[in-house]
Amino acid sequence: MPELPDVEGFRRVLAEHAVGRRIERVEVSDPGVLRGVTACDFDAALRDHRFREPGRHGKWLIAGTSGPTVLMHFGMTGGLRWVDRGAPAARYDRVSFVASEGELRFEDMRKLQGIRLARDDDDVRKVIGALGPDALAVRPADFAHLLEERRGGIKAVLIDQEVIAGLGNLLADEILWRARINPRRPARDLTVTEQRALHTQMRRVLRASLITSRVPPRRSWLTGVRDQPAASCPRCGTALRRSTIGSRTTVWCPKCQEV
DNA sequence: TCAGTTGTTTATAT
DNA sequence: AATATAAACAACTG
């Protein structure tokens, strides 16, 4: 489910299929995913405009057009597909941007987040401006500085979108496991070596995940074994531990990631 | 029936 | 003030 690599995949769907296409109309089958705008106004604002090259910041997809900008957040279950015109609706299709060559479909089972309409750059900034730098763009020195400013545990800091944008639960656990850092270590207590390791592993995990547009559940990765009933560390074989941090399940290796 | 789910926000507690 | 936790959102799955 959507973390930075997944959203980057959705960005590519838009970039490969929808850029330059004229939006004939927007069909809203469930207005529950539209935030701060009615289906009628949304359609009217976008009609006859063309998609431009899309951007992304953290988990937000920034879909610019020749008119307003569409901001999409996929929550835990959202997705974006390009389909033939008039293709049968999937179970959780909520909004369809109809062009003459095909349709861009926003789907989302749980509707935890949704779609916003930004009428100008200022509207975009209201949403994106609250976020920290994108996880793929942050430089090592800035990364270290961000960690030193925070008092909380390192995992809570990594998934805080106002610190760094794009990391979710799976990515944070995977990155900490690779960097051999305990998720409850205070962020400001990390040594310079640990800060560097964390940044390096963050980039490495993200780059690998971008290829498949998801955190790959390979058995050599924490992500590949974390949901097994008696999961053991792919690196050392020690039984993995589970606990809850920030109300989400955290998995780590008590041997590789000693406090 | 119950617990759990890869995201975010809000209320409450520390 | 900052940090941590739980609940809520909605709709499933095992």
mmCIF file of C-alpha atoms (C1' of nucleotides) in Angstrom:
data_model
loop_
_atom_site.group_PDB
_atom_site.id
_atom_site.type_symbol
_atom_site.label_atom_id
_atom_site.label_comp_id
_atom_site.label_asym_id
_atom_site.label_seq_id
_atom_site.Cartn_x
_atom_site.Cartn_y
_atom_site.Cartn_z
ATOM 1 C CA MET A 1 0.000 0.000 0.000
ATOM 2 C CA PRO A 2 1.049 3.438 -0.811
ATOM 3 C CA GLU A 3 4.305 4.737 0.525
ATOM 4 C CA LEU A 4 6.732 6.788 -1.546
ATOM 5 C CA PRO A 5 7.576 4.040 -4.121
ATOM 6 C CA ASP A 6 3.932 3.182 -4.690
ATOM 7 C CA VAL A 7 3.003 6.808 -5.256
ATOM 8 C CA GLU A 8 5.941 7.165 -7.621
ATOM 9 C CA GLY A 9 4.439 4.276 -9.574
ATOM 10 C CA PHE A 10 1.115 6.097 -9.799
ATOM 11 C CA ARG A 11 2.978 9.191 -10.938
ATOM 12 C CA ARG A 12 4.480 7.133 -13.748
ATOM 13 C CA VAL A 13 1.057 5.848 -14.788
ATOM 14 C CA LEU A 14 -0.075 9.418 -15.188
ATOM 15 C CA ALA A 15 3.155 10.512 -16.898
ATOM 16 C CA GLU A 16 3.105 7.662 -19.407
ATOM 17 C CA HIS A 17 -0.558 7.726 -20.342
ATOM 18 C CA ALA A 18 -2.333 10.905 -19.371
ATOM 19 C CA VAL A 19 0.100 13.764 -19.944
ATOM 20 C CA GLY A 20 -1.129 15.976 -22.764
ATOM 21 C CA ARG A 21 -4.568 14.369 -22.781
ATOM 22 C CA ARG A 22 -7.589 16.615 -22.616
ATOM 23 C CA ILE A 23 -10.010 15.881 -19.790
ATOM 24 C CA GLU A 24 -13.414 15.560 -21.425
ATOM 25 C CA ARG A 25 -15.184 15.173 -18.126
ATOM 26 C CA VAL A 26 -14.662 13.816 -14.626
ATOM 27 C CA GLU A 27 -16.967 11.070 -13.446
ATOM 28 C CA VAL A 28 -17.309 10.821 -9.684
ATOM 29 C CA SER A 29 -18.905 7.572 -8.593
ATOM 30 C CA ASP A 30 -18.160 8.195 -4.914
ATOM 31 C CA PRO A 31 -17.894 11.828 -3.795
ATOM 32 C CA GLY A 32 -16.611 10.548 -0.457
ATOM 33 C CA VAL A 33 -13.049 10.749 -1.793
ATOM 34 C CA LEU A 34 -13.303 14.414 -2.795
ATOM 35 C CA ARG A 35 -12.038 16.705 -0.037
ATOM 36 C CA GLY A 36 -13.150 20.299 0.079
ATOM 37 C CA VAL A 37 -14.846 20.274 -3.329
ATOM 38 C CA THR A 38 -18.122 18.973 -4.727
ATOM 39 C CA ALA A 39 -18.226 16.527 -7.615
ATOM 40 C CA CYS A 40 -19.926 19.161 -9.732
ATOM 41 C CA ASP A 41 -17.322 21.857 -9.076
ATOM 42 C CA PHE A 42 -14.483 19.368 -9.494
ATOM 43 C CA ASP A 43 -15.730 18.353 -12.916
ATOM 44 C CA ALA A 44 -16.366 21.917 -13.993
ATOM 45 C CA ALA A 45 -12.930 23.097 -12.894
ATOM 46 C CA LEU A 46 -11.089 20.400 -14.848
ATOM 47 C CA ARG A 47 -13.103 20.020 -18.033
ATOM 48 C CA ASP A 48 -11.158 20.745 -21.215
ATOM 49 C CA HIS A 49 -7.865 21.112 -19.384
ATOM 50 C CA ARG A 50 -4.884 18.933 -20.196
ATOM 51 C CA PHE A 51 -2.667 17.003 -17.813
ATOM 52 C CA ARG A 52 0.872 18.236 -17.461
ATOM 53 C CA GLU A 53 3.985 16.418 -16.282
ATOM 54 C CA PRO A 54 3.065 15.237 -12.763
ATOM 55 C CA GLY A 55 5.114 15.737 -9.627
ATOM 56 C CA ARG A 56 5.300 14.009 -6.278
ATOM 57 C CA HIS A 57 6.209 15.066 -2.784
ATOM 58 C CA GLY A 58 6.309 12.332 -0.180
ATOM 59 C CA LYS A 59 3.090 10.383 -0.537
ATOM 60 C CA TRP A 60 1.275 13.138 -2.455
ATOM 61 C CA LEU A 61 0.818 12.967 -6.193
ATOM 62 C CA ILE A 62 0.746 16.444 -7.715
ATOM 63 C CA ALA A 63 -1.198 16.235 -10.954
ATOM 64 C CA GLY A 64 -0.938 19.599 -12.658
ATOM 65 C CA THR A 65 -3.116 20.532 -15.598
ATOM 66 C CA SER A 66 -3.382 23.541 -17.883
ATOM 67 C CA GLY A 67 -5.908 24.744 -15.287
ATOM 68 C CA PRO A 68 -5.998 23.767 -11.613
ATOM 69 C CA THR A 69 -3.855 21.108 -9.936
ATOM 70 C CA VAL A 70 -5.208 17.832 -8.619
ATOM 71 C CA LEU A 71 -3.642 16.595 -5.387
ATOM 72 C CA MET A 72 -4.052 12.899 -4.685
ATOM 73 C CA HIS A 73 -3.314 10.976 -1.514
ATOM 74 C CA PHE A 74 -3.801 7.234 -1.565
ATOM 75 C CA GLY A 75 -4.124 6.454 2.129
ATOM 76 C CA MET A 76 -3.615 2.759 2.764
ATOM 77 C CA THR A 77 -5.628 1.325 -0.108
ATOM 78 C CA GLY A 78 -5.634 3.821 -2.963
ATOM 79 C CA GLY A 79 -4.412 3.368 -6.503
ATOM 80 C CA LEU A 80 -4.367 4.873 -9.989
ATOM 81 C CA ARG A 81 -4.862 3.039 -13.286
ATOM 82 C CA TRP A 82 -5.059 3.956 -16.951
ATOM 83 C CA VAL A 83 -7.808 1.979 -18.661
ATOM 84 C CA ASP A 84 -9.557 1.873 -22.013
ATOM 85 C CA ARG A 85 -12.494 4.178 -22.399
ATOM 86 C CA GLY A 86 -15.599 2.616 -20.977
ATOM 87 C CA ALA A 87 -13.690 -0.235 -19.344
ATOM 88 C CA PRO A 88 -15.813 -1.982 -16.719
ATOM 89 C CA ALA A 89 -15.513 -0.360 -13.297
ATOM 90 C CA ALA A 90 -13.368 -2.092 -10.703
ATOM 91 C CA ARG A 91 -14.944 -2.649 -7.306
ATOM 92 C CA TYR A 92 -13.461 0.467 -5.695
ATOM 93 C CA ASP A 93 -13.171 2.920 -8.549
ATOM 94 C CA ARG A 94 -14.188 6.295 -7.139
ATOM 95 C CA VAL A 95 -13.220 8.950 -9.687
ATOM 96 C CA SER A 96 -12.494 8.715 -13.407
ATOM 97 C CA PHE A 97 -10.792 11.389 -15.496
ATOM 98 C CA VAL A 98 -12.157 10.719 -18.965
ATOM 99 C CA ALA A 99 -10.071 11.552 -22.048
ATOM 100 C CA SER A 100 -10.798 10.569 -25.608
ATOM 101 C CA GLU A 101 -7.976 7.992 -25.582
ATOM 102 C CA GLY A 102 -8.728 6.380 -22.235
ATOM 103 C CA GLU A 103 -9.551 7.001 -18.593
ATOM 104 C CA LEU A 104 -7.437 7.658 -15.526
ATOM 105 C CA ARG A 105 -9.153 5.891 -12.623
ATOM 106 C CA PHE A 106 -8.621 6.673 -8.950
ATOM 107 C CA GLU A 107 -9.570 3.719 -6.797
ATOM 108 C CA ASP A 108 -9.615 3.421 -3.022
ATOM 109 C CA MET A 109 -11.317 0.827 -0.895
ATOM 110 C CA ARG A 110 -11.042 2.462 2.490
ATOM 111 C CA LYS A 111 -11.198 6.122 1.491
ATOM 112 C CA LEU A 112 -8.931 7.170 4.333
ATOM 113 C CA GLN A 113 -7.545 10.053 2.296
ATOM 114 C CA GLY A 114 -8.605 11.287 -1.131
ATOM 115 C CA ILE A 115 -8.414 13.995 -3.775
ATOM 116 C CA ARG A 116 -8.094 17.753 -3.369
ATOM 117 C CA LEU A 117 -8.366 20.533 -5.907
ATOM 118 C CA ALA A 118 -5.700 23.248 -5.783
ATOM 119 C CA ARG A 119 -6.723 26.278 -7.791
ATOM 120 C CA ASP A 120 -3.270 27.878 -7.682
ATOM 121 C CA ASP A 121 0.250 27.399 -6.306
ATOM 122 C CA ASP A 122 -0.832 28.818 -3.005
ATOM 123 C CA ASP A 123 -3.392 26.037 -2.588
ATOM 124 C CA VAL A 124 -0.692 23.483 -3.380
ATOM 125 C CA ARG A 125 1.594 25.001 -0.769
ATOM 126 C CA LYS A 126 -1.125 24.774 1.880
ATOM 127 C CA VAL A 127 -0.963 20.995 1.573
ATOM 128 C CA ILE A 128 2.639 20.313 0.609
ATOM 129 C CA GLY A 129 4.157 23.137 2.623
ATOM 130 C CA ALA A 130 3.517 21.397 5.910
ATOM 131 C CA LEU A 131 5.687 18.460 4.875
ATOM 132 C CA GLY A 132 9.380 17.927 5.370
ATOM 133 C CA PRO A 133 11.703 17.376 2.403
ATOM 134 C CA ASP A 134 11.005 14.409 0.164
ATOM 135 C CA ALA A 135 12.842 11.322 1.394
ATOM 136 C CA LEU A 136 14.582 10.914 -1.967
ATOM 137 C CA ALA A 137 15.769 14.502 -2.103
ATOM 138 C CA VAL A 138 17.074 15.069 1.417
ATOM 139 C CA ARG A 139 20.848 15.417 1.613
ATOM 140 C CA PRO A 140 22.914 13.630 4.300
ATOM 141 C CA ALA A 141 23.785 16.804 6.215
ATOM 142 C CA ASP A 142 20.156 17.975 6.276
ATOM 143 C CA PHE A 143 19.042 14.498 7.257
ATOM 144 C CA ALA A 144 21.384 14.477 10.243
ATOM 145 C CA HIS A 145 20.215 17.916 11.253
ATOM 146 C CA LEU A 146 16.546 16.902 11.113
ATOM 147 C CA LEU A 147 17.210 13.933 13.378
ATOM 148 C CA GLU A 148 19.110 16.001 15.904
ATOM 149 C CA GLU A 149 16.227 18.419 16.250
ATOM 150 C CA ARG A 150 13.837 15.715 17.375
ATOM 151 C CA ARG A 151 13.477 14.193 20.806
ATOM 152 C CA GLY A 152 11.315 11.219 19.893
ATOM 153 C CA GLY A 153 12.244 7.660 19.009
ATOM 154 C CA ILE A 154 13.897 7.248 15.627
ATOM 155 C CA LYS A 155 11.046 5.277 14.092
ATOM 156 C CA ALA A 156 8.428 7.830 15.103
ATOM 157 C CA VAL A 157 10.639 10.528 13.602
ATOM 158 C CA LEU A 158 11.153 8.677 10.308
ATOM 159 C CA ILE A 159 7.435 8.239 9.663
ATOM 160 C CA ASP A 160 6.550 11.787 10.718
ATOM 161 C CA GLN A 161 5.717 13.424 7.387
ATOM 162 C CA GLU A 162 6.531 16.868 8.759
ATOM 163 C CA VAL A 163 10.127 15.767 9.302
ATOM 164 C CA ILE A 164 10.702 13.716 6.125
ATOM 165 C CA ALA A 165 7.990 13.047 3.569
ATOM 166 C CA GLY A 166 7.400 9.636 2.033
ATOM 167 C CA LEU A 167 8.343 6.966 4.559
ATOM 168 C CA GLY A 168 5.624 4.710 5.944
ATOM 169 C CA ASN A 169 5.560 1.830 8.357
ATOM 170 C CA LEU A 170 7.111 -0.832 6.135
ATOM 171 C CA LEU A 171 9.871 1.394 4.800
ATOM 172 C CA ALA A 172 10.803 2.671 8.248
ATOM 173 C CA ASP A 173 11.147 -0.834 9.664
ATOM 174 C CA GLU A 174 13.104 -2.028 6.629
ATOM 175 C CA ILE A 175 15.513 0.918 6.747
ATOM 176 C CA LEU A 176 16.129 0.635 10.500
ATOM 177 C CA TRP A 177 16.719 -3.084 10.227
ATOM 178 C CA ARG A 178 19.280 -2.608 7.481
ATOM 179 C CA ALA A 179 21.019 0.168 9.372
ATOM 180 C CA ARG A 180 20.960 -2.001 12.531
ATOM 181 C CA ILE A 181 19.345 0.660 14.641
ATOM 182 C CA ASN A 182 16.718 -0.058 17.287
ATOM 183 C CA PRO A 183 13.429 1.673 16.451
ATOM 184 C CA ARG A 184 13.112 3.138 19.953
ATOM 185 C CA ARG A 185 16.517 4.787 20.019
ATOM 186 C CA PRO A 186 16.120 8.528 20.579
ATOM 187 C CA ALA A 187 16.707 10.180 17.205
ATOM 188 C CA ARG A 188 19.029 12.810 18.635
ATOM 189 C CA ASP A 189 21.283 10.190 20.231
ATOM 190 C CA LEU A 190 22.382 8.582 16.981
ATOM 191 C CA THR A 191 26.088 8.760 16.297
ATOM 192 C CA VAL A 192 27.340 10.353 13.108
ATOM 193 C CA THR A 193 28.121 6.876 11.805
ATOM 194 C CA GLU A 194 24.573 5.760 12.490
ATOM 195 C CA GLN A 195 23.119 8.853 10.860
ATOM 196 C CA ARG A 196 25.115 8.140 7.752
ATOM 197 C CA ALA A 197 24.152 4.456 7.735
ATOM 198 C CA LEU A 198 20.508 5.399 8.073
ATOM 199 C CA HIS A 199 20.674 7.820 5.172
ATOM 200 C CA THR A 200 22.513 5.334 2.989
ATOM 201 C CA GLN A 201 20.053 2.546 3.715
ATOM 202 C CA MET A 202 17.119 4.863 3.197
ATOM 203 C CA ARG A 203 18.345 5.657 -0.296
ATOM 204 C CA ARG A 204 19.166 2.043 -1.029
ATOM 205 C CA VAL A 205 15.761 0.754 0.064
ATOM 206 C CA LEU A 206 13.958 3.504 -1.803
ATOM 207 C CA ARG A 207 15.888 2.981 -5.020
ATOM 208 C CA ALA A 208 15.222 -0.748 -4.977
ATOM 209 C CA SER A 209 11.562 -0.190 -4.171
ATOM 210 C CA LEU A 210 11.138 2.297 -7.008
ATOM 211 C CA ILE A 211 11.904 -0.420 -9.552
ATOM 212 C CA THR A 212 8.836 -2.393 -8.536
ATOM 213 C CA SER A 213 6.790 0.568 -7.242
ATOM 214 C CA ARG A 214 6.507 -1.131 -3.869
ATOM 215 C CA VAL A 215 8.685 -2.380 -1.050
ATOM 216 C CA PRO A 216 9.640 -5.745 -2.520
ATOM 217 C CA PRO A 217 8.658 -8.615 -0.196
ATOM 218 C CA ARG A 218 11.833 -10.572 -0.840
ATOM 219 C CA ARG A 219 12.794 -13.200 1.704
ATOM 220 C CA SER A 220 16.165 -11.525 2.164
ATOM 221 C CA TRP A 221 14.359 -8.365 3.270
ATOM 222 C CA LEU A 222 12.591 -7.756 6.545
ATOM 223 C CA THR A 223 9.498 -6.882 4.528
ATOM 224 C CA GLY A 224 9.488 -10.359 3.003
ATOM 225 C CA VAL A 225 9.246 -12.180 6.319
ATOM 226 C CA ARG A 226 7.587 -9.754 8.722
ATOM 227 C CA ASP A 227 4.118 -11.190 8.328
ATOM 228 C CA GLN A 228 5.120 -14.802 8.866
ATOM 229 C CA PRO A 229 3.835 -16.318 12.115
ATOM 230 C CA ALA A 230 7.265 -17.155 13.582
ATOM 231 C CA ALA A 231 9.416 -14.760 11.583
ATOM 232 C CA SER A 232 13.170 -14.866 12.011
ATOM 233 C CA CYS A 233 15.782 -12.338 10.955
ATOM 234 C CA PRO A 234 16.893 -12.933 7.316
ATOM 235 C CA ARG A 235 20.393 -11.856 8.351
ATOM 236 C CA CYS A 236 21.088 -13.745 11.587
ATOM 237 C CA GLY A 237 18.127 -16.056 12.131
ATOM 238 C CA THR A 238 17.149 -14.627 15.505
ATOM 239 C CA ALA A 239 13.404 -14.578 16.192
ATOM 240 C CA LEU A 240 12.044 -11.168 15.245
ATOM 241 C CA ARG A 241 10.235 -9.067 17.817
ATOM 242 C CA ARG A 242 7.000 -7.184 17.352
ATOM 243 C CA SER A 243 5.624 -4.245 19.253
ATOM 244 C CA THR A 244 3.569 -1.147 18.669
ATOM 245 C CA ILE A 245 5.083 2.268 18.058
ATOM 246 C CA GLY A 246 2.823 5.149 17.185
ATOM 247 C CA SER A 247 -0.096 2.711 17.051
ATOM 248 C CA ARG A 248 1.448 0.670 14.296
ATOM 249 C CA THR A 249 3.110 -2.683 14.225
ATOM 250 C CA THR A 250 6.871 -2.517 14.432
ATOM 251 C CA VAL A 251 9.124 -5.466 13.634
ATOM 252 C CA TRP A 252 12.812 -5.611 14.486
ATOM 253 C CA CYS A 253 15.645 -8.016 15.247
ATOM 254 C CA PRO A 254 16.674 -7.951 18.920
ATOM 255 C CA LYS A 255 20.194 -9.098 18.013
ATOM 256 C CA CYS A 256 20.996 -6.929 14.994
ATOM 257 C CA GLN A 257 19.194 -3.934 16.456
ATOM 258 C CA GLU A 258 20.184 -3.940 20.109
ATOM 259 C CA VAL A 259 19.318 -0.831 22.060
ATOM 260 C "C1'" DT B 1 -17.050 -12.459 16.528
ATOM 261 C "C1'" DC B 2 -12.531 -10.501 17.001
ATOM 262 C "C1'" DA B 3 -8.053 -8.810 15.884
ATOM 263 C "C1'" DG B 4 -5.364 -6.738 12.489
ATOM 264 C "C1'" DT B 5 -4.228 -3.670 8.300
ATOM 265 C "C1'" DT B 6 1.719 -0.473 4.435
ATOM 266 C "C1'" DG B 7 -1.979 6.499 6.366
ATOM 267 C "C1'" DT B 8 -3.434 10.707 8.641
ATOM 268 C "C1'" DT B 9 -5.880 13.518 12.042
ATOM 269 C "C1'" DT B 10 -7.671 14.551 16.475
ATOM 270 C "C1'" DA B 11 -8.172 14.164 21.335
ATOM 271 C "C1'" DT B 12 -6.028 13.030 25.468
ATOM 272 C "C1'" DA B 13 -2.285 11.984 28.551
ATOM 273 C "C1'" DT B 14 2.430 12.516 30.015
ATOM 274 C "C1'" DA C 1 5.907 22.814 24.059
ATOM 275 C "C1'" DA C 2 6.894 18.414 22.655
ATOM 276 C "C1'" DT C 3 6.099 13.637 22.637
ATOM 277 C "C1'" DA C 4 3.304 9.383 22.989
ATOM 278 C "C1'" DT C 5 -0.849 6.822 22.736
ATOM 279 C "C1'" DA C 6 -5.513 5.511 21.318
ATOM 280 C "C1'" DA C 7 -9.377 6.154 18.650
ATOM 281 C "C1'" DA C 8 -11.571 7.255 14.463
ATOM 282 C "C1'" DC C 9 -12.017 7.170 9.585
ATOM 283 C "C1'" DA C 10 -13.940 2.621 6.072
ATOM 284 C "C1'" DA C 11 -13.826 -1.836 4.424
ATOM 285 C "C1'" DC C 12 -12.125 -5.463 4.213
ATOM 286 C "C1'" DT C 13 -9.181 -10.336 5.575
ATOM 287 C "C1'" DG C 14 -8.046 -14.419 8.334
#
